[in-house]
Coordinates of C-alpha atoms in Angstrom, one line a residue:
M1 CA -64.2 -137.6 42.6
P2 CA -61.9 -134.4 41.3
N3 CA -64.1 -131.6 40.0
P4 CA -64.3 -131.4 36.1
R5 CA -61.9 -128.2 34.6
R6 CA -63.7 -125.3 33.4
N7 CA -63.5 -123.2 30.3
V8 CA -60.5 -125.3 29.1
K9 CA -60.8 -125.7 25.5
F10 CA -58.8 -127.8 23.2
N11 CA -57.7 -127.3 19.9
H12 CA -59.7 -129.6 17.0
R13 CA -59.3 -130.2 13.9
G14 CA -62.2 -128.1 12.8
S15 CA -62.0 -125.0 15.5
G16 CA -58.6 -123.7 15.8
S17 CA -57.0 -124.2 12.5
N18 CA -59.9 -122.5 10.7
G19 CA -59.3 -119.1 8.4
P20 CA -60.9 -116.1 8.6
D21 CA -62.6 -117.3 5.8
G22 CA -63.8 -120.5 7.4
R23 CA -62.0 -123.0 5.5
R24 CA -59.4 -125.3 7.1
Q25 CA -55.9 -123.9 6.9
S26 CA -53.0 -125.2 5.5
M27 CA -49.4 -125.2 6.7
S28 CA -48.5 -122.9 4.4
D29 CA -51.4 -120.6 5.4
I30 CA -50.3 -120.7 9.2
S31 CA -46.6 -120.3 8.4
E32 CA -47.3 -117.2 6.0
G33 CA -50.1 -115.5 8.3
T34 CA -47.8 -116.2 11.5
P35 CA -43.9 -114.5 11.7
E36 CA -41.9 -116.6 13.9
P37 CA -40.9 -115.8 17.3
G38 CA -38.6 -112.8 17.2
S39 CA -38.6 -112.6 13.4
P40 CA -38.4 -108.9 12.5
T41 CA -41.3 -107.4 10.2
R42 CA -41.8 -104.8 7.8
N43 CA -42.1 -101.8 10.3
G44 CA -38.7 -103.3 12.3
K45 CA -40.6 -104.7 15.4
G46 CA -41.4 -108.0 16.4
D47 CA -44.1 -110.5 16.9
H48 CA -46.6 -107.7 17.7
G49 CA -45.7 -105.8 14.7
K50 CA -48.3 -104.9 11.8
I51 CA -47.6 -104.4 8.1
D52 CA -49.9 -101.1 7.8
L53 CA -49.4 -99.3 4.2
S54 CA -53.2 -97.2 4.7
P55 CA -52.2 -93.4 4.3
P56 CA -52.5 -91.8 7.7
P57 CA -55.8 -89.7 8.1
A58 CA -56.0 -86.4 7.1
S59 CA -56.0 -83.9 9.7
D60 CA -58.8 -81.0 10.6
Y61 CA -56.4 -78.4 9.5
E62 CA -55.4 -80.7 6.4
K63 CA -59.2 -81.0 5.3
K64 CA -60.3 -77.4 5.8
K65 CA -57.2 -76.3 3.6
Q66 CA -58.2 -78.3 1.0
T67 CA -62.2 -77.5 1.4
F68 CA -60.9 -74.1 1.3
I69 CA -58.3 -73.9 -2.0
T70 CA -61.6 -76.0 -3.5
R71 CA -64.0 -73.3 -3.2
A72 CA -61.7 -70.6 -3.8
I73 CA -60.6 -72.4 -7.3
W74 CA -64.7 -72.6 -8.2
T75 CA -65.5 -69.2 -7.2
L76 CA -62.8 -67.7 -9.4
V77 CA -63.9 -70.1 -12.6
M78 CA -68.1 -68.6 -11.6
I79 CA -67.1 -65.5 -11.9
G80 CA -64.9 -65.8 -15.0
I81 CA -68.1 -67.7 -16.8
F82 CA -70.2 -64.9 -15.4
F83 CA -67.9 -61.8 -16.5
F84 CA -67.3 -63.9 -20.2
S85 CA -71.0 -64.2 -20.8
M86 CA -71.8 -60.9 -19.6
F87 CA -69.5 -59.0 -22.0
A88 CA -69.8 -62.2 -25.1
G89 CA -74.0 -61.2 -25.3
H90 CA -77.1 -61.2 -23.9
I91 CA -77.9 -65.0 -25.3
Y92 CA -74.8 -66.1 -23.5
V93 CA -76.3 -64.9 -19.9
I94 CA -79.9 -66.1 -21.1
G95 CA -78.1 -69.0 -21.2
I96 CA -76.6 -69.6 -18.1
V97 CA -80.0 -68.4 -16.7
T98 CA -82.0 -71.1 -18.3
A99 CA -79.1 -73.8 -17.1
V100 CA -79.2 -72.6 -13.5
Q101 CA -83.3 -73.0 -13.9
I102 CA -83.0 -76.8 -14.7
V103 CA -80.1 -77.8 -12.0
S104 CA -82.1 -76.1 -9.3
F105 CA -85.0 -77.3 -9.9
K106 CA -83.7 -81.0 -9.9
E107 CA -81.9 -80.5 -6.8
V108 CA -85.3 -79.0 -4.8
I109 CA -87.1 -82.0 -6.6
A110 CA -84.8 -84.3 -5.4
I111 CA -84.3 -84.0 -2.1
S112 CA -88.4 -84.8 -1.4
T113 CA -88.1 -88.2 -3.7
V114 CA -88.0 -91.4 -2.1
P115 CA -86.3 -93.4 -4.5
S116 CA -87.8 -97.1 -3.0
R117 CA -91.7 -95.5 -4.7
A118 CA -90.0 -93.4 -7.4
R119 CA -88.8 -96.9 -9.2
R120 CA -92.3 -98.4 -8.1
L121 CA -94.4 -95.6 -9.8
R122 CA -92.5 -95.1 -13.0
F123 CA -94.3 -91.7 -14.2
T124 CA -93.3 -90.1 -11.4
K125 CA -89.8 -88.4 -12.3
S126 CA -91.5 -87.9 -16.1
L127 CA -94.1 -85.8 -15.0
N128 CA -91.8 -83.9 -12.7
W129 CA -89.8 -82.6 -16.0
Y130 CA -92.9 -82.1 -18.1
F131 CA -94.4 -79.2 -15.8
L132 CA -90.8 -78.2 -16.2
A133 CA -91.1 -77.8 -20.0
T134 CA -93.9 -76.9 -19.9
T135 CA -93.9 -74.2 -17.6
M136 CA -90.3 -72.5 -19.6
Y137 CA -92.5 -73.4 -22.9
F138 CA -95.0 -70.6 -21.6
L139 CA -92.6 -68.5 -19.9
Y140 CA -90.1 -68.0 -22.3
G141 CA -92.6 -68.0 -25.0
E142 CA -94.5 -65.0 -23.4
S143 CA -91.2 -62.8 -23.2
V144 CA -90.0 -63.6 -27.0
I145 CA -93.0 -62.7 -28.2
Y146 CA -93.3 -59.8 -26.3
Y147 CA -89.9 -58.3 -26.6
F148 CA -89.8 -59.7 -30.2
K149 CA -93.2 -59.1 -31.9
H150 CA -91.2 -57.1 -34.8
I151 CA -89.3 -60.5 -35.5
V152 CA -92.2 -63.5 -34.4
L153 CA -95.7 -61.8 -35.9
V154 CA -94.2 -61.6 -39.3
D155 CA -93.0 -65.0 -39.7
K156 CA -95.4 -67.1 -41.1
V157 CA -94.8 -70.3 -39.0
L158 CA -95.1 -68.4 -35.6
L159 CA -97.1 -66.4 -35.9
P160 CA -99.8 -68.8 -35.6
L161 CA -98.1 -69.8 -32.1
A162 CA -97.8 -66.3 -31.0
T163 CA -101.5 -65.4 -31.7
H164 CA -102.3 -69.1 -29.9
H165 CA -99.6 -69.3 -27.3
R166 CA -101.6 -69.2 -24.0
F167 CA -103.9 -71.4 -25.6
I168 CA -101.4 -73.8 -26.3
S169 CA -99.6 -73.8 -23.1
F170 CA -102.8 -74.2 -20.9
M171 CA -103.4 -77.4 -22.8
L172 CA -100.2 -78.7 -22.4
Y173 CA -100.5 -78.1 -18.9
I174 CA -103.7 -80.1 -19.0
I175 CA -102.3 -82.8 -20.3
G176 CA -99.7 -83.4 -17.9
F177 CA -102.9 -82.8 -15.2
V178 CA -104.8 -85.4 -16.7
F179 CA -102.1 -87.9 -16.8
F180 CA -101.4 -87.2 -13.4
V181 CA -104.8 -88.1 -12.2
A182 CA -104.5 -91.3 -14.1
S183 CA -101.6 -92.8 -12.7
L184 CA -102.8 -91.9 -9.4
Q185 CA -102.5 -95.5 -7.8
K186 CA -103.6 -97.3 -4.6
G187 CA -101.3 -97.4 -1.5
H188 CA -99.3 -94.0 -3.0
Y189 CA -101.8 -91.4 -2.9
R190 CA -100.4 -89.4 -0.5
F191 CA -96.7 -89.3 -1.8
Q192 CA -97.9 -88.5 -5.3
F193 CA -100.1 -85.7 -3.8
T194 CA -97.1 -84.5 -2.2
Q195 CA -94.8 -84.7 -5.1
F196 CA -97.3 -82.6 -7.0
A197 CA -97.7 -80.1 -4.6
W198 CA -93.7 -79.9 -4.5
T199 CA -93.3 -79.7 -7.8
H200 CA -95.4 -76.9 -8.2
M201 CA -94.1 -75.0 -5.2
A202 CA -90.6 -75.3 -6.8
L203 CA -92.0 -74.0 -9.9
Y204 CA -92.9 -71.3 -8.9
L205 CA -90.0 -70.1 -6.2
I206 CA -87.3 -71.1 -8.7
V207 CA -88.9 -71.4 -12.7
V208 CA -91.2 -68.1 -12.7
Q209 CA -89.5 -66.2 -10.4
A210 CA -85.8 -66.6 -12.4
H211 CA -88.2 -66.1 -15.7
F212 CA -88.4 -62.5 -14.0
I213 CA -84.7 -62.6 -14.0
M214 CA -84.9 -63.2 -17.7
N215 CA -87.2 -60.3 -18.7
N216 CA -84.5 -58.2 -16.8
I217 CA -81.8 -58.9 -19.1
F218 CA -84.2 -58.0 -22.0
E219 CA -84.7 -54.3 -20.0
G220 CA -80.5 -53.9 -20.1
M221 CA -78.0 -55.8 -18.8
I222 CA -77.9 -53.2 -15.9
W223 CA -80.8 -54.3 -14.3
F224 CA -79.6 -57.9 -14.4
F225 CA -75.5 -57.3 -13.5
L226 CA -76.8 -54.7 -10.2
P227 CA -79.0 -56.9 -8.4
V228 CA -77.0 -60.0 -8.7
S229 CA -73.8 -58.0 -7.8
L230 CA -75.7 -56.4 -5.0
V231 CA -76.6 -59.7 -3.6
I232 CA -72.9 -61.4 -3.4
T233 CA -71.7 -57.6 -2.2
N234 CA -73.9 -57.7 0.6
D235 CA -73.2 -61.7 1.2
I236 CA -69.8 -60.6 1.6
W237 CA -69.5 -57.5 3.8
A238 CA -72.1 -59.4 5.8
Y239 CA -69.6 -61.9 6.7
I240 CA -66.9 -59.7 6.8
C241 CA -68.7 -57.2 9.1
G242 CA -70.2 -60.3 11.5
I243 CA -67.2 -61.8 11.9
T244 CA -65.5 -58.6 13.1
F245 CA -67.6 -56.9 15.9
G246 CA -70.8 -59.1 15.1
R247 CA -72.4 -59.8 18.7
T248 CA -76.1 -60.1 18.3
Q249 CA -77.7 -63.1 16.9
L250 CA -79.9 -62.0 14.2
I251 CA -82.3 -65.7 13.2
K252 CA -82.2 -69.2 14.9
L253 CA -82.3 -70.5 11.7
S254 CA -78.9 -69.3 10.7
P255 CA -77.2 -69.1 13.5
K256 CA -73.7 -67.3 12.3
K257 CA -75.9 -64.3 11.1
T258 CA -75.5 -61.2 13.5
V259 CA -77.3 -58.0 13.7
E260 CA -73.8 -55.5 13.4
G261 CA -73.0 -57.9 10.3
F262 CA -76.3 -57.1 8.4
V263 CA -76.5 -53.5 9.3
G264 CA -72.8 -53.1 8.3
A265 CA -73.5 -55.1 5.4
W266 CA -76.7 -53.2 4.3
F267 CA -74.6 -49.8 4.5
M268 CA -71.5 -51.3 2.5
S269 CA -74.0 -52.5 0.0
M270 CA -75.9 -48.7 -0.7
V271 CA -71.9 -47.1 -0.9
F272 CA -70.8 -50.0 -3.3
G273 CA -73.9 -49.6 -5.4
V274 CA -73.5 -46.0 -5.9
I275 CA -70.2 -46.7 -7.2
L276 CA -71.0 -49.4 -9.8
T277 CA -74.3 -47.5 -11.1
N278 CA -72.1 -44.4 -11.6
I279 CA -69.4 -47.0 -14.4
L280 CA -72.5 -48.6 -15.5
M281 CA -74.3 -46.0 -17.0
R282 CA -72.0 -44.6 -19.0
Y283 CA -72.3 -47.5 -21.3
K284 CA -74.8 -48.2 -23.9
Y285 CA -74.9 -51.8 -23.7
F286 CA -75.7 -51.8 -20.1
I287 CA -78.5 -49.7 -20.2
C288 CA -80.2 -50.2 -23.2
P289 CA -83.1 -52.8 -23.9
V290 CA -82.4 -55.8 -25.8
N291 CA -82.8 -55.4 -29.7
D292 CA -80.1 -57.6 -31.1
L293 CA -79.4 -61.1 -29.4
G294 CA -76.2 -61.1 -31.4
A295 CA -74.6 -57.7 -29.8
N296 CA -71.8 -58.1 -27.3
I297 CA -69.6 -55.7 -25.3
L298 CA -67.5 -54.7 -28.3
T299 CA -70.3 -54.1 -31.3
G300 CA -72.3 -52.4 -27.9
L301 CA -76.1 -51.2 -28.3
E302 CA -77.7 -48.0 -29.6
C303 CA -81.1 -46.6 -28.0
T304 CA -82.3 -43.5 -26.5
P305 CA -81.5 -43.4 -22.8
N306 CA -84.3 -43.9 -20.3
P307 CA -84.4 -40.5 -18.6
V308 CA -83.6 -42.2 -14.9
F309 CA -80.3 -42.4 -16.7
I310 CA -79.8 -38.6 -17.4
P311 CA -78.4 -36.4 -14.9
H312 CA -81.2 -34.0 -13.1
V313 CA -80.6 -31.1 -11.7
Y314 CA -82.5 -30.8 -8.1
H315 CA -82.2 -27.5 -5.6
L316 CA -81.8 -28.2 -2.3
P317 CA -83.7 -26.3 0.7
P318 CA -82.1 -22.4 1.6
T319 CA -82.1 -23.5 5.2
L320 CA -80.3 -26.8 4.8
T321 CA -77.5 -25.2 2.6
S322 CA -77.4 -21.6 4.7
F323 CA -77.0 -24.1 8.1
F324 CA -74.2 -26.8 6.5
H325 CA -72.9 -24.4 3.9
L326 CA -74.0 -26.7 1.2
P327 CA -74.2 -25.8 -2.5
T328 CA -78.1 -24.7 -3.4
S329 CA -78.2 -27.4 -6.2
V330 CA -76.8 -30.9 -7.2
T331 CA -76.9 -32.7 -10.2
I332 CA -77.4 -36.3 -10.0
A333 CA -79.0 -39.2 -12.1
P334 CA -82.3 -40.4 -10.9
M335 CA -81.2 -44.0 -10.7
Q336 CA -78.3 -42.9 -8.0
F337 CA -81.6 -42.9 -6.1
H338 CA -83.2 -46.1 -7.1
I339 CA -80.2 -48.0 -6.7
L340 CA -80.2 -46.7 -3.0
V341 CA -83.8 -49.2 -2.9
F342 CA -81.9 -52.1 -4.7
A343 CA -79.4 -52.3 -1.7
T344 CA -82.0 -52.0 1.2
F345 CA -83.7 -54.5 -0.4
A346 CA -80.8 -57.0 -1.2
S347 CA -79.8 -56.6 2.2
L348 CA -82.7 -56.7 4.3
I349 CA -85.0 -58.7 2.4
A350 CA -83.2 -60.6 -0.2
P351 CA -81.3 -62.7 2.9
F352 CA -84.4 -64.2 4.1
G353 CA -84.3 -66.3 0.6
G354 CA -81.2 -67.8 2.0
F355 CA -82.7 -68.3 5.7
F356 CA -85.7 -70.1 3.9
A357 CA -83.8 -72.2 2.0
S358 CA -81.7 -72.9 5.1
G359 CA -85.0 -73.8 6.9
L360 CA -85.6 -76.2 4.1
K361 CA -82.9 -78.0 4.7
R362 CA -83.5 -78.1 8.1
T363 CA -86.6 -79.9 7.8
F364 CA -85.0 -82.7 5.1
K365 CA -81.7 -82.9 7.5
I366 CA -79.5 -82.2 4.5
K367 CA -76.4 -79.7 4.2
D368 CA -76.3 -78.8 0.6
F369 CA -78.9 -78.6 -1.8
G370 CA -76.8 -80.7 -4.1
E371 CA -73.3 -81.6 -4.9
S372 CA -73.2 -79.4 -8.7
I373 CA -70.5 -76.6 -7.2
P374 CA -67.7 -78.3 -5.7
G375 CA -66.7 -76.5 -2.2
H376 CA -70.2 -75.1 -2.8
G377 CA -72.6 -77.8 -2.8
G378 CA -75.5 -77.2 -5.0
I379 CA -76.7 -74.3 -7.7
T380 CA -79.7 -73.7 -5.5
D381 CA -77.4 -73.0 -2.3
R382 CA -76.0 -69.8 -4.4
M383 CA -79.1 -69.0 -5.9
D384 CA -81.8 -68.5 -2.9
C385 CA -81.5 -64.8 -2.2
Q386 CA -80.7 -64.1 -6.2
F387 CA -84.3 -65.3 -7.2
I388 CA -86.7 -62.8 -4.8
M389 CA -83.7 -60.5 -5.8
G390 CA -84.6 -60.6 -9.7
F391 CA -88.0 -61.2 -9.2
F392 CA -87.9 -57.4 -6.7
A393 CA -85.8 -55.6 -9.7
F394 CA -88.5 -56.6 -12.7
V395 CA -91.5 -55.7 -10.4
Y396 CA -89.8 -52.1 -9.5
Y397 CA -88.3 -52.2 -12.8
S398 CA -91.9 -52.1 -14.1
S399 CA -93.4 -49.9 -11.4
F400 CA -91.0 -46.9 -11.6
V401 CA -88.4 -47.2 -14.3
A402 CA -90.3 -48.3 -17.4
V403 CA -91.5 -45.5 -19.6
K404 CA -95.1 -46.0 -20.0
G405 CA -96.9 -45.4 -23.4
G406 CA -94.1 -45.4 -25.3
V407 CA -94.7 -46.7 -29.0
S408 CA -92.4 -49.3 -30.5
V409 CA -92.2 -50.9 -33.7
G410 CA -93.2 -53.9 -32.6
G411 CA -96.1 -52.9 -30.7
V412 CA -97.3 -50.9 -33.7
M413 CA -97.3 -54.1 -36.0
E414 CA -99.0 -56.1 -33.4
L415 CA -102.0 -53.4 -33.3
V416 CA -102.2 -53.7 -36.9
I417 CA -101.5 -57.6 -37.3
T418 CA -104.2 -58.6 -34.9
G419 CA -106.4 -55.6 -34.9
L420 CA -107.2 -54.8 -38.2
R421 CA -109.0 -56.9 -41.6
D422 CA -106.8 -57.7 -44.4
E423 CA -108.0 -55.0 -46.7
E424 CA -107.3 -52.3 -43.6
K425 CA -103.9 -53.5 -43.2
V426 CA -103.1 -53.1 -47.2
E427 CA -104.2 -49.4 -46.6
V428 CA -101.7 -49.0 -43.7
L429 CA -99.3 -50.0 -45.9
R430 CA -100.0 -47.7 -48.8
G431 CA -100.4 -44.5 -46.7
V432 CA -97.3 -45.4 -45.2
G433 CA -96.1 -45.9 -48.5
K434 CA -97.3 -42.3 -49.5
Y435 CA -96.0 -40.8 -46.3
L436 CA -92.5 -42.0 -46.8
V437 CA -92.2 -40.9 -50.6
N438 CA -93.4 -37.1 -49.5
Q439 CA -90.9 -37.4 -47.0
G440 CA -88.2 -38.1 -49.5
V441 CA -87.2 -41.8 -47.6
I442 CA -88.2 -43.8 -50.9
D443 CA -88.4 -43.2 -54.1
A444 CA -91.7 -42.9 -55.9
K445 CA -90.9 -45.4 -58.7
A446 CA -90.9 -47.8 -55.5
L447 CA -94.1 -46.9 -54.1
H448 CA -95.7 -47.3 -58.0
C449 CA -94.2 -50.9 -58.1
F450 CA -95.6 -51.2 -54.5
D451 CA -99.5 -50.5 -55.6
D452 CA -99.1 -52.7 -58.7
V453 CA -98.4 -55.6 -56.8
L454 CA -101.2 -54.7 -53.8
A455 CA -104.0 -53.4 -56.3
P456 CA -104.8 -57.5 -57.3
T457 CA -104.3 -58.3 -53.8
A458 CA -106.8 -55.3 -52.5
N459 CA -109.2 -56.0 -55.5
S460 CA -109.7 -59.8 -53.8
L461 CA -110.1 -58.7 -50.8
R462 CA -113.4 -56.5 -51.1

């Protein structure tokens, strides 16, 4: 008997004539799908030609070129927004810092969120935003009360909010804390407590530190602009020095960072800081604390300059002047010495904020914190060094630059309003009025009218 033929297939009606979608092909399908032998196709080839209308894939060079163009455009946009807001007034800069706070918090919270669990736990995201709002209410309130006492403490509506601000903030936080505990669900404890801890870490590292940047703005635009500029300048020079003569790797978290770039950027940042400080000190708009949120570069500000901005005469040691043939004294503002400390911190310490962010991204295996800025990644990717630098600037200013024991209108009003009884407040008003009459500041008739108005009130308080 002859051997049966193997691997031989026959075209049956249910097999070879089926189309790609599983249905039987009609004769028109077959004729349209398969060209006749030897007939030309659209690309000019014969039987084996295929119609390919898709665009050719972009080369690596084209991708890098497009990324560079996008990055450059958005860099110019950010620089334009930054300088416009700075010259337009302090309130615009505060608005930008607030937006940066919110977006950075959103980006950091998002990288630890598990969407499937977050959907099952309805209040996870709501609690995150509630704690953000509570923290910002407390911090912003502290700043407004401290810098604008003369406005807040005389307003009938704002006075109780100001005097009980910390208690109100604490109770708001307690409400969120109780709600979190009440929302715990079995099987999700680890995830919920991880989210709770992660939220508080983000609040401290982003919102709290950004709050001190806000205080820098209130103390004077120079205390905001200088730290920000030093961080940006250091980053630029670290890149230039690194690609020029960098050889030694600095840290494994950022393989492209080199010791040579690190040191070179430190030197260039100090030079840049001295030059920029010398320019900014000439304008009161930059060195004066905020006393009018409506002020801008055109209207300017008026104040008594901080002593650090006033040039002092420093006498050099005789041995040094004779040996190097130097002048016996130099005239320089103390701020020029302070800026060297700022530049050193911006170059040697602030980059570790970026290294911390790099380690965080490696932990979660992500390239960027977000896509808020095309070509740059997220807001947090650009602000990772700025937060710690702004925090340092405020602490340094408060410790070594701020004038201690100064008397302000807001401080005196706070003492009177919160520390005296009502009848004592009336006596203060009368005493100040008599003093102003004696100095010729106000007319005596105004004081008599004032006494007539206060007399019934004073009698009722006794």
